[in-house]
Amino acid sequence: MNFCSNCGAKLVVRVPPGDSLPRHVCDSCATIHYRNPLMVVGTLPEWEDRILLCRRAIEPRLGFWTLPAGFMELGETTAQAALRETLEEARARVALGEAFTLLSVPHVNQVHLYYRARLLDREFAAGEETLEVRLFGESEIPWDAIAFRTISTTLRHFFADRKEGRFRMHAGEILPPK
Amino acid sequence: MNFCSNCGAKLVVRVPPGDSLPRHVCDSCATIHYRNPLMVVGTLPEWEDRILLCRRAIEPRLGFWTLPAGFMELGETTAQAALRETLEEARARVALGEAFTLLSVPHVNQVHLYYRARLLDREFAAGEETLEVRLFGESEIPWDAIAFRTISTTLRHFFADRKEGRFRMHAGEILPPK
C-alpha cells in the first residue's frame, strides 16, 4: 500500500493518535487505511455417506482437492457466501446445515468458515475455477492431495464427529507450517 | 476508492475477465482492488451470575452499552482478537470459552463473532474507548440502551441458553432496520 485510494497522495506509516499499531495514513486527506483479515466461506456437501470435493483449476494448489469455498463479497451473509461459492465452484445446489468449522489462519490473514450442507441432487459439475467435482467415501479421500490444511482439518472433524454420532462446531486455528 | 493504492493511478470500475462482479481495477499496474466484509470479534464475560458490559466513549452509539469487541487485526486469530479487545476496552482478563454467536450484518459488511468468557478477577476498568464498565444481572440489563443489535441478540441467546441449562453456538444474521 503506497498511495491513498481516496485522494492519490503518497501514504506514510505511523501510529495514529489513540491507536496502538502503525497504520497507512494519508497526511493530505487525513484518511487512515486499515487492513484486516478476510473471511473465506464454504460448505462440506454430503450425498448419502459421501462428500463432495472439487479439484482446483487455479493457483494456489492447482490440481489439488478442496471443498467449495471462497472470499465473502460485500453485502453478503456468511450463509449466502457459502451457497454462492458452492454453486460457482461445483455447480451444486445444497441445503445449508449448521456452521461446522471456524478456523483462523493468522499467517495469511484469513478466517475460514465451513457449513455442513446436503446436496439437493447429483447435478453438480466443474465451475470455472474447478477441474472436476467428485463424491468421495471416507476411505477414498485423497489425503495426500488436499489443497489446504483448513480443508483436511474440516474433513477430519467431520469423519470423527460422524463416527461419534454427534456433530458440533469446531473453532480453532491453523498455524504456519514448520 | 478512487486511486490505485499500489501505483497511484486513477481506478476504473469494471468486471474483470473470469469474474462476475464489478471491481476497482487499475489499468496502469493491472491490480484488482477487492473489497470484503470485516470481522468484529469480542467476548461475553461472566462473573458468577452477572455479565460485563462497557459503555461506549466513542461514536457510533456513544453512551450506549456494548460487549467488549472490535475489528480483528492482521496476524491475529479470532481468539487472540477477542482477548485483546476485552483487555483494551474493559481492562479485563478472561478465560476464553466457546465461540457463541456468529452474526452476519450484511448492510454494514461485517461479521460479528462473540466468545463466552469467564472473568479471572474483578480488576476491570474503562479502557480508552469506554466510559464505564459494570457487571449486570439478567434483570438489570439496560435493554433500551444497548449499542447494537448484535449485542442484544448475543445477550438474548445467552440468557435463553442459560435458562435451558445448555449453551450452543448460534449463527445468524442481523437485517437492516425497517
mmCIF file of C-alpha atoms in Angstrom:
data_model
loop_
_atom_site.group_PDB
_atom_site.id
_atom_site.type_symbol
_atom_site.label_atom_id
_atom_site.label_comp_id
_atom_site.label_asym_id
_atom_site.label_seq_id
_atom_site.Cartn_x
_atom_site.Cartn_y
_atom_site.Cartn_z
ATOM 1 C CA MET A 1 0.000 0.000 0.000
ATOM 2 C CA ASN A 2 1.784 3.139 -1.287
ATOM 3 C CA PHE A 3 -0.845 5.698 -2.303
ATOM 4 C CA CYS A 4 -4.084 6.970 -0.751
ATOM 5 C CA SER A 5 -7.044 5.282 -2.502
ATOM 6 C CA ASN A 6 -9.154 8.332 -1.631
ATOM 7 C CA CYS A 7 -7.019 11.265 -2.874
ATOM 8 C CA GLY A 8 -3.978 9.648 -4.560
ATOM 9 C CA ALA A 9 -1.329 11.226 -2.270
ATOM 10 C CA LYS A 10 1.671 9.229 -1.013
ATOM 11 C CA LEU A 11 0.956 7.357 2.261
ATOM 12 C CA VAL A 12 3.066 7.306 5.393
ATOM 13 C CA VAL A 13 3.158 4.555 8.032
ATOM 14 C CA ARG A 14 2.641 5.831 11.560
ATOM 15 C CA VAL A 15 0.706 5.112 14.787
ATOM 16 C CA PRO A 16 -2.346 7.434 14.708
ATOM 17 C CA PRO A 17 -3.358 9.287 17.917
ATOM 18 C CA GLY A 18 -5.250 6.960 20.261
ATOM 19 C CA ASP A 19 -4.159 3.879 18.306
ATOM 20 C CA SER A 20 -1.524 1.308 19.265
ATOM 21 C CA LEU A 21 -0.441 -0.044 15.875
ATOM 22 C CA PRO A 22 1.233 1.559 12.822
ATOM 23 C CA ARG A 23 -1.285 2.273 10.042
ATOM 24 C CA HIS A 24 -1.101 3.591 6.488
ATOM 25 C CA VAL A 25 -2.063 7.247 6.980
ATOM 26 C CA CYS A 26 -2.743 9.968 4.390
ATOM 27 C CA ASP A 27 -1.490 13.389 5.530
ATOM 28 C CA SER A 28 -3.231 15.014 2.595
ATOM 29 C CA CYS A 29 -6.869 13.976 3.229
ATOM 30 C CA ALA A 30 -6.430 12.510 6.772
ATOM 31 C CA THR A 31 -7.744 9.056 5.823
ATOM 32 C CA ILE A 32 -6.429 6.086 7.829
ATOM 33 C CA HIS A 33 -6.272 2.942 5.696
ATOM 34 C CA TYR A 34 -6.817 -0.114 7.877
ATOM 35 C CA ARG A 35 -6.008 -3.634 6.731
ATOM 36 C CA ASN A 36 -7.900 -6.536 8.242
ATOM 37 C CA PRO A 37 -8.184 -10.317 7.906
ATOM 38 C CA LEU A 38 -10.609 -11.671 5.305
ATOM 39 C CA MET A 39 -13.224 -14.389 5.586
ATOM 40 C CA VAL A 40 -13.228 -17.455 3.343
ATOM 41 C CA VAL A 41 -16.583 -19.257 3.476
ATOM 42 C CA GLY A 42 -17.644 -22.610 2.048
ATOM 43 C CA THR A 43 -19.548 -25.843 2.515
ATOM 44 C CA LEU A 44 -18.958 -29.513 3.210
ATOM 45 C CA PRO A 45 -21.629 -31.012 0.901
ATOM 46 C CA GLU A 46 -22.908 -34.510 1.695
ATOM 47 C CA TRP A 47 -24.676 -37.030 -0.546
ATOM 48 C CA GLU A 48 -25.702 -40.131 1.419
ATOM 49 C CA ASP A 49 -22.428 -41.241 3.069
ATOM 50 C CA ARG A 50 -20.144 -39.461 0.614
ATOM 51 C CA ILE A 51 -18.854 -35.890 0.491
ATOM 52 C CA LEU A 52 -18.193 -33.619 -2.468
ATOM 53 C CA LEU A 53 -14.712 -32.310 -3.309
ATOM 54 C CA CYS A 54 -13.540 -30.015 -6.127
ATOM 55 C CA ARG A 55 -10.176 -30.282 -7.892
ATOM 56 C CA ARG A 56 -8.711 -26.794 -8.271
ATOM 57 C CA ALA A 57 -8.220 -25.327 -11.763
ATOM 58 C CA ILE A 58 -6.343 -22.280 -10.424
ATOM 59 C CA GLU A 59 -3.320 -21.457 -8.302
ATOM 60 C CA PRO A 60 -2.544 -21.746 -5.483
ATOM 61 C CA ARG A 61 -2.623 -25.554 -5.284
ATOM 62 C CA LEU A 62 -3.804 -26.158 -8.838
ATOM 63 C CA GLY A 63 -4.779 -29.820 -9.254
ATOM 64 C CA PHE A 64 -5.362 -30.376 -5.520
ATOM 65 C CA TRP A 65 -8.728 -31.186 -3.924
ATOM 66 C CA THR A 66 -10.737 -28.729 -1.878
ATOM 67 C CA LEU A 67 -14.201 -28.019 -0.541
ATOM 68 C CA PRO A 68 -16.171 -25.365 -2.457
ATOM 69 C CA ALA A 69 -15.265 -22.046 -0.772
ATOM 70 C CA GLY A 70 -14.081 -18.526 -1.453
ATOM 71 C CA PHE A 71 -13.848 -14.947 -0.243
ATOM 72 C CA MET A 72 -17.026 -13.349 1.090
ATOM 73 C CA GLU A 73 -18.349 -10.486 -1.040
ATOM 74 C CA LEU A 74 -19.650 -7.129 0.225
ATOM 75 C CA GLY A 75 -23.342 -7.203 1.148
ATOM 76 C CA GLU A 76 -23.461 -10.955 1.788
ATOM 77 C CA THR A 77 -24.183 -13.007 4.864
ATOM 78 C CA THR A 78 -21.857 -15.938 5.568
ATOM 79 C CA ALA A 79 -24.707 -18.297 4.590
ATOM 80 C CA GLN A 80 -25.213 -16.531 1.253
ATOM 81 C CA ALA A 81 -21.469 -16.629 0.565
ATOM 82 C CA ALA A 82 -21.385 -20.380 1.294
ATOM 83 C CA LEU A 83 -24.302 -21.092 -1.085
ATOM 84 C CA ARG A 84 -22.852 -18.855 -3.823
ATOM 85 C CA GLU A 85 -19.394 -20.430 -3.689
ATOM 86 C CA THR A 86 -20.883 -23.932 -3.762
ATOM 87 C CA LEU A 87 -22.872 -23.029 -6.859
ATOM 88 C CA GLU A 88 -19.919 -21.268 -8.550
ATOM 89 C CA GLU A 89 -17.244 -23.877 -7.910
ATOM 90 C CA ALA A 90 -19.237 -27.128 -8.002
ATOM 91 C CA ARG A 91 -22.430 -26.009 -9.796
ATOM 92 C CA ALA A 92 -24.100 -27.651 -6.804
ATOM 93 C CA ARG A 93 -27.330 -26.781 -5.057
ATOM 94 C CA VAL A 94 -27.354 -27.580 -1.328
ATOM 95 C CA ALA A 95 -29.497 -27.199 1.758
ATOM 96 C CA LEU A 96 -27.273 -25.429 4.267
ATOM 97 C CA GLY A 97 -26.817 -27.031 7.689
ATOM 98 C CA GLU A 98 -25.021 -25.775 10.782
ATOM 99 C CA ALA A 99 -21.790 -23.777 10.878
ATOM 100 C CA PHE A 100 -19.237 -26.554 11.399
ATOM 101 C CA THR A 101 -15.626 -25.262 11.449
ATOM 102 C CA LEU A 102 -14.296 -21.760 12.141
ATOM 103 C CA LEU A 103 -10.529 -21.751 11.578
ATOM 104 C CA SER A 104 -8.190 -18.773 11.900
ATOM 105 C CA VAL A 105 -5.173 -18.824 9.598
ATOM 106 C CA PRO A 106 -3.250 -15.846 11.011
ATOM 107 C CA HIS A 107 -0.126 -16.124 8.820
ATOM 108 C CA VAL A 108 -2.250 -15.459 5.715
ATOM 109 C CA ASN A 109 -4.701 -13.096 7.489
ATOM 110 C CA GLN A 110 -7.753 -15.271 6.879
ATOM 111 C CA VAL A 111 -10.608 -16.803 8.850
ATOM 112 C CA HIS A 112 -12.242 -19.851 7.224
ATOM 113 C CA LEU A 113 -15.821 -20.889 7.931
ATOM 114 C CA TYR A 114 -17.349 -24.141 6.654
ATOM 115 C CA TYR A 115 -21.007 -25.115 6.882
ATOM 116 C CA ARG A 116 -22.340 -28.642 6.719
ATOM 117 C CA ALA A 117 -24.615 -28.973 3.675
ATOM 118 C CA ARG A 118 -26.787 -31.592 1.971
ATOM 119 C CA LEU A 119 -26.713 -31.880 -1.826
ATOM 120 C CA LEU A 120 -30.223 -31.477 -3.253
ATOM 121 C CA ASP A 121 -29.440 -33.519 -6.366
ATOM 122 C CA ARG A 122 -26.492 -35.089 -8.202
ATOM 123 C CA GLU A 123 -26.440 -32.456 -10.965
ATOM 124 C CA PHE A 124 -23.104 -30.984 -9.892
ATOM 125 C CA ALA A 125 -20.320 -30.092 -12.339
ATOM 126 C CA ALA A 126 -16.994 -28.274 -12.503
ATOM 127 C CA GLY A 127 -17.282 -24.488 -12.317
ATOM 128 C CA GLU A 128 -14.819 -22.027 -13.905
ATOM 129 C CA GLU A 129 -12.164 -22.466 -11.204
ATOM 130 C CA THR A 130 -12.598 -26.250 -10.925
ATOM 131 C CA LEU A 131 -11.152 -29.130 -12.988
ATOM 132 C CA GLU A 132 -13.519 -31.823 -11.720
ATOM 133 C CA VAL A 133 -16.041 -32.483 -8.958
ATOM 134 C CA ARG A 134 -16.469 -35.907 -7.329
ATOM 135 C CA LEU A 135 -18.109 -37.633 -4.395
ATOM 136 C CA PHE A 136 -15.764 -39.449 -2.019
ATOM 137 C CA GLY A 137 -16.451 -42.016 0.682
ATOM 138 C CA GLU A 138 -14.319 -41.731 3.822
ATOM 139 C CA SER A 139 -11.879 -44.435 2.629
ATOM 140 C CA GLU A 140 -11.472 -42.734 -0.760
ATOM 141 C CA ILE A 141 -10.443 -39.245 0.447
ATOM 142 C CA PRO A 142 -7.179 -38.246 -1.325
ATOM 143 C CA TRP A 143 -5.485 -37.094 1.895
ATOM 144 C CA ASP A 144 -2.133 -36.515 0.151
ATOM 145 C CA ALA A 145 -3.732 -34.285 -2.479
ATOM 146 C CA ILE A 146 -5.865 -31.979 -0.292
ATOM 147 C CA ALA A 147 -5.226 -28.333 -1.188
ATOM 148 C CA PHE A 148 -5.231 -26.657 2.250
ATOM 149 C CA ARG A 149 -4.986 -27.613 5.922
ATOM 150 C CA THR A 150 -8.292 -25.860 6.644
ATOM 151 C CA ILE A 151 -9.858 -28.467 4.340
ATOM 152 C CA SER A 152 -8.140 -31.532 5.810
ATOM 153 C CA THR A 153 -8.931 -30.254 9.320
ATOM 154 C CA THR A 154 -12.601 -29.780 8.417
ATOM 155 C CA LEU A 155 -12.773 -33.261 6.841
ATOM 156 C CA ARG A 156 -11.117 -34.896 9.869
ATOM 157 C CA HIS A 157 -13.584 -33.198 12.258
ATOM 158 C CA PHE A 158 -16.445 -34.347 10.026
ATOM 159 C CA PHE A 159 -15.447 -38.025 9.962
ATOM 160 C CA ALA A 160 -14.627 -38.017 13.697
ATOM 161 C CA ASP A 161 -17.976 -36.403 14.589
ATOM 162 C CA ARG A 162 -19.861 -38.746 12.255
ATOM 163 C CA LYS A 163 -18.259 -41.756 13.952
ATOM 164 C CA GLU A 164 -19.286 -40.319 17.334
ATOM 165 C CA GLY A 165 -22.837 -39.790 16.017
ATOM 166 C CA ARG A 166 -22.790 -36.151 17.152
ATOM 167 C CA PHE A 167 -21.778 -33.062 15.176
ATOM 168 C CA ARG A 168 -20.621 -29.930 16.951
ATOM 169 C CA MET A 169 -18.999 -26.626 15.972
ATOM 170 C CA HIS A 170 -15.188 -26.658 15.938
ATOM 171 C CA ALA A 171 -13.323 -23.350 16.372
ATOM 172 C CA GLY A 172 -9.566 -23.379 16.097
ATOM 173 C CA GLU A 173 -6.505 -22.206 14.276
ATOM 174 C CA ILE A 174 -4.070 -23.365 11.638
ATOM 175 C CA LEU A 175 -0.503 -22.389 12.483
ATOM 176 C CA PRO A 176 2.236 -21.778 9.885
ATOM 177 C CA PRO A 177 3.944 -24.912 8.533
ATOM 178 C CA LYS A 178 7.232 -25.609 10.317
ATOM 179 C CA MET B 1 -11.967 4.151 -3.751
ATOM 180 C CA ASN B 2 -10.598 6.470 -6.471
ATOM 181 C CA PHE B 3 -6.866 5.829 -6.846
ATOM 182 C CA CYS B 4 -4.685 2.720 -7.051
ATOM 183 C CA SER B 5 -3.035 2.153 -3.652
ATOM 184 C CA ASN B 6 -0.186 0.377 -5.446
ATOM 185 C CA CYS B 7 0.803 2.867 -8.194
ATOM 186 C CA GLY B 8 -1.374 5.956 -7.592
ATOM 187 C CA ALA B 9 -3.167 5.883 -10.976
ATOM 188 C CA LYS B 10 -6.898 6.609 -11.311
ATOM 189 C CA LEU B 11 -9.068 3.470 -10.906
ATOM 190 C CA VAL B 12 -11.881 2.300 -13.154
ATOM 191 C CA VAL B 13 -14.818 0.100 -12.135
ATOM 192 C CA ARG B 14 -15.304 -2.909 -14.412
ATOM 193 C CA VAL B 15 -15.944 -6.676 -14.326
ATOM 194 C CA PRO B 16 -12.501 -8.331 -14.730
ATOM 195 C CA PRO B 17 -12.167 -11.330 -17.099
ATOM 196 C CA GLY B 18 -13.441 -14.505 -15.415
ATOM 197 C CA ASP B 19 -15.154 -12.517 -12.650
ATOM 198 C CA SER B 20 -18.875 -11.828 -12.233
ATOM 199 C CA LEU B 21 -18.874 -8.590 -10.221
ATOM 200 C CA PRO B 22 -17.581 -5.059 -10.953
ATOM 201 C CA ARG B 23 -14.260 -4.360 -9.205
ATOM 202 C CA HIS B 24 -11.963 -1.376 -8.805
ATOM 203 C CA VAL B 25 -9.314 -2.100 -11.452
ATOM 204 C CA CYS B 26 -6.037 -0.291 -12.185
ATOM 205 C CA ASP B 27 -5.263 -0.173 -15.920
ATOM 206 C CA SER B 28 -1.810 1.194 -15.173
ATOM 207 C CA CYS B 29 -0.382 -1.620 -12.985
ATOM 208 C CA ALA B 30 -3.168 -4.248 -13.528
ATOM 209 C CA THR B 31 -4.011 -4.550 -9.824
ATOM 210 C CA ILE B 32 -7.590 -5.534 -8.934
ATOM 211 C CA HIS B 33 -8.669 -3.969 -5.632
ATOM 212 C CA TYR B 34 -11.173 -6.238 -3.888
ATOM 213 C CA ARG B 35 -13.336 -5.081 -1.016
ATOM 214 C CA ASN B 36 -14.587 -7.629 1.511
ATOM 215 C CA PRO B 37 -16.587 -7.791 4.741
ATOM 216 C CA LEU B 38 -14.676 -7.343 8.007
ATOM 217 C CA MET B 39 -14.800 -9.366 11.206
ATOM 218 C CA VAL B 40 -15.678 -7.817 14.559
ATOM 219 C CA VAL B 41 -14.693 -10.107 17.434
ATOM 220 C CA GLY B 42 -15.435 -9.878 21.140
ATOM 221 C CA THR B 43 -16.410 -11.633 24.344
ATOM 222 C CA LEU B 44 -19.354 -12.068 26.672
ATOM 223 C CA PRO B 45 -17.526 -12.006 30.030
ATOM 224 C CA GLU B 46 -19.222 -13.665 33.021
ATOM 225 C CA TRP B 47 -18.625 -13.190 36.748
ATOM 226 C CA GLU B 48 -20.782 -15.548 38.826
ATOM 227 C CA ASP B 49 -24.314 -14.906 37.500
ATOM 228 C CA ARG B 50 -23.553 -11.450 36.093
ATOM 229 C CA ILE B 51 -22.140 -10.323 32.779
ATOM 230 C CA LEU B 52 -19.828 -7.437 31.946
ATOM 231 C CA LEU B 53 -20.872 -4.551 29.703
ATOM 232 C CA CYS B 54 -18.935 -1.452 28.568
ATOM 233 C CA ARG B 55 -20.465 1.998 27.998
ATOM 234 C CA ARG B 56 -19.076 3.425 24.762
ATOM 235 C CA ALA B 57 -16.902 6.572 24.872
ATOM 236 C CA ILE B 58 -16.831 6.876 21.068
ATOM 237 C CA GLU B 59 -19.239 7.144 18.161
ATOM 238 C CA PRO B 60 -21.180 5.384 16.843
ATOM 239 C CA ARG B 61 -23.586 4.939 19.756
ATOM 240 C CA LEU B 62 -21.588 6.953 22.290
ATOM 241 C CA GLY B 63 -23.029 6.419 25.769
ATOM 242 C CA PHE B 64 -24.694 3.096 24.891
ATOM 243 C CA TRP B 65 -23.754 -0.281 26.369
ATOM 244 C CA THR B 66 -21.871 -2.970 24.488
ATOM 245 C CA LEU B 67 -19.801 -6.098 24.932
ATOM 246 C CA PRO B 68 -16.028 -5.636 24.548
ATOM 247 C CA ALA B 69 -15.335 -6.160 20.821
ATOM 248 C CA GLY B 70 -13.621 -4.652 17.819
ATOM 249 C CA PHE B 71 -12.102 -5.220 14.395
ATOM 250 C CA MET B 72 -9.671 -8.109 14.019
ATOM 251 C CA GLU B 73 -6.099 -7.067 13.262
ATOM 252 C CA LEU B 74 -3.752 -8.619 10.684
ATOM 253 C CA GLY B 75 -1.845 -11.619 12.015
ATOM 254 C CA GLU B 76 -4.371 -12.455 14.748
ATOM 255 C CA THR B 77 -6.568 -15.466 15.386
ATOM 256 C CA THR B 78 -10.186 -14.774 16.327
ATOM 257 C CA ALA B 79 -9.373 -15.939 19.874
ATOM 258 C CA GLN B 80 -6.438 -13.507 20.143
ATOM 259 C CA ALA B 81 -8.609 -10.660 18.827
ATOM 260 C CA ALA B 82 -11.306 -11.439 21.408
ATOM 261 C CA LEU B 83 -8.793 -11.419 24.296
ATOM 262 C CA ARG B 84 -7.109 -8.227 23.054
ATOM 263 C CA GLU B 85 -10.364 -6.302 22.681
ATOM 264 C CA THR B 86 -11.522 -7.415 26.125
ATOM 265 C CA LEU B 87 -8.288 -6.153 27.619
ATOM 266 C CA GLU B 88 -8.335 -2.879 25.639
ATOM 267 C CA GLU B 89 -11.962 -1.916 26.197
ATOM 268 C CA ALA B 90 -12.652 -3.292 29.674
ATOM 269 C CA ARG B 91 -9.080 -3.783 31.006
ATOM 270 C CA ALA B 92 -10.385 -7.262 31.782
ATOM 271 C CA ARG B 93 -8.556 -10.585 31.830
ATOM 272 C CA VAL B 94 -10.715 -13.558 30.881
ATOM 273 C CA ALA B 95 -10.501 -17.281 30.232
ATOM 274 C CA LEU B 96 -11.965 -17.742 26.778
ATOM 275 C CA GLY B 97 -14.809 -20.253 26.370
ATOM 276 C CA GLU B 98 -16.598 -21.499 23.264
ATOM 277 C CA ALA B 99 -17.477 -19.439 20.202
ATOM 278 C CA PHE B 100 -21.065 -18.457 20.989
ATOM 279 C CA THR B 101 -22.621 -16.192 18.320
ATOM 280 C CA LEU B 102 -21.618 -15.668 14.676
ATOM 281 C CA LEU B 103 -23.790 -12.904 13.205
ATOM 282 C CA SER B 104 -23.606 -11.508 9.679
ATOM 283 C CA VAL B 105 -24.540 -7.838 9.326
ATOM 284 C CA PRO B 106 -24.593 -7.562 5.519
ATOM 285 C CA HIS B 107 -25.770 -3.938 5.257
ATOM 286 C CA VAL B 108 -22.589 -2.782 7.007
ATOM 287 C CA ASN B 109 -20.355 -5.521 5.527
ATOM 288 C CA GLN B 110 -19.449 -7.056 8.869
ATOM 289 C CA VAL B 111 -19.453 -10.474 10.524
ATOM 290 C CA HIS B 112 -19.552 -10.418 14.329
ATOM 291 C CA LEU B 113 -18.201 -13.249 16.473
ATOM 292 C CA TYR B 114 -18.640 -13.422 20.256
ATOM 293 C CA TYR B 115 -16.989 -15.920 22.581
ATOM 294 C CA ARG B 116 -18.239 -16.841 26.010
ATOM 295 C CA ALA B 117 -15.610 -15.892 28.605
ATOM 296 C CA ARG B 118 -15.043 -16.073 32.357
ATOM 297 C CA LEU B 119 -13.549 -13.072 34.179
ATOM 298 C CA LEU B 120 -10.398 -14.104 36.055
ATOM 299 C CA ASP B 121 -10.764 -11.300 38.639
ATOM 300 C CA ARG B 122 -12.778 -8.160 39.311
ATOM 301 C CA GLU B 123 -9.949 -5.776 38.390
ATOM 302 C CA PHE B 124 -11.680 -4.461 35.266
ATOM 303 C CA ALA B 125 -11.807 -0.755 34.340
ATOM 304 C CA ALA B 126 -12.752 1.548 31.483
ATOM 305 C CA GLY B 127 -10.302 1.471 28.557
ATOM 306 C CA GLU B 128 -9.658 4.404 26.180
ATOM 307 C CA GLU B 129 -12.868 3.901 24.194
ATOM 308 C CA THR B 130 -15.049 3.147 27.224
ATOM 309 C CA LEU B 131 -16.828 5.463 29.713
ATOM 310 C CA GLU B 132 -17.540 2.816 32.356
ATOM 311 C CA VAL B 133 -17.580 -0.945 32.849
ATOM 312 C CA ARG B 134 -20.156 -2.719 35.013
ATOM 313 C CA LEU B 135 -21.489 -6.149 35.880
ATOM 314 C CA PHE B 136 -25.187 -6.688 35.228
ATOM 315 C CA GLY B 137 -27.546 -9.400 36.413
ATOM 316 C CA GLU B 138 -30.166 -10.531 33.883
ATOM 317 C CA SER B 139 -32.857 -8.278 35.403
ATOM 318 C CA GLU B 140 -30.543 -5.251 35.323
ATOM 319 C CA ILE B 141 -29.602 -5.322 31.604
ATOM 320 C CA PRO B 142 -30.282 -1.848 30.104
ATOM 321 C CA TRP B 143 -32.124 -3.254 27.065
ATOM 322 C CA ASP B 144 -33.130 0.220 25.830
ATOM 323 C CA ALA B 145 -29.536 1.437 25.924
ATOM 324 C CA ILE B 146 -27.725 -1.423 24.156
ATOM 325 C CA ALA B 147 -25.483 -0.084 21.384
ATOM 326 C CA PHE B 148 -26.008 -2.654 18.616
ATOM 327 C CA ARG B 149 -28.407 -5.439 17.684
ATOM 328 C CA THR B 150 -25.529 -7.931 17.504
ATOM 329 C CA ILE B 151 -25.084 -7.269 21.232
ATOM 330 C CA SER B 152 -28.759 -7.569 22.242
ATOM 331 C CA THR B 153 -29.040 -10.736 20.106
ATOM 332 C CA THR B 154 -25.974 -12.251 21.778
ATOM 333 C CA LEU B 155 -27.301 -11.363 25.257
ATOM 334 C CA ARG B 156 -30.745 -12.831 24.489
ATOM 335 C CA HIS B 157 -29.187 -16.111 23.277
ATOM 336 C CA PHE B 158 -27.050 -16.204 26.413
ATOM 337 C CA PHE B 159 -29.929 -15.789 28.881
ATOM 338 C CA ALA B 160 -32.147 -18.204 26.907
ATOM 339 C CA ASP B 161 -29.408 -20.865 26.785
ATOM 340 C CA ARG B 162 -28.584 -20.354 30.472
ATOM 341 C CA LYS B 163 -32.236 -20.884 31.371
ATOM 342 C CA GLU B 164 -32.210 -24.082 29.277
ATOM 343 C CA GLY B 165 -29.016 -25.181 31.035
ATOM 344 C CA ARG B 166 -27.304 -25.821 27.687
ATOM 345 C CA PHE B 167 -25.161 -23.420 25.641
ATOM 346 C CA ARG B 168 -24.776 -23.888 21.900
ATOM 347 C CA MET B 169 -23.335 -21.901 19.004
ATOM 348 C CA HIS B 170 -25.792 -19.530 17.314
ATOM 349 C CA ALA B 171 -25.148 -18.500 13.692
ATOM 350 C CA GLY B 172 -27.468 -15.978 12.124
ATOM 351 C CA GLU B 173 -27.890 -12.570 10.599
ATOM 352 C CA ILE B 174 -28.964 -9.072 11.521
ATOM 353 C CA LEU B 175 -31.058 -7.478 8.772
ATOM 354 C CA PRO B 176 -31.267 -3.706 8.155
ATOM 355 C CA PRO B 177 -33.667 -1.791 10.409
ATOM 356 C CA LYS B 178 -37.043 -1.232 8.719
#
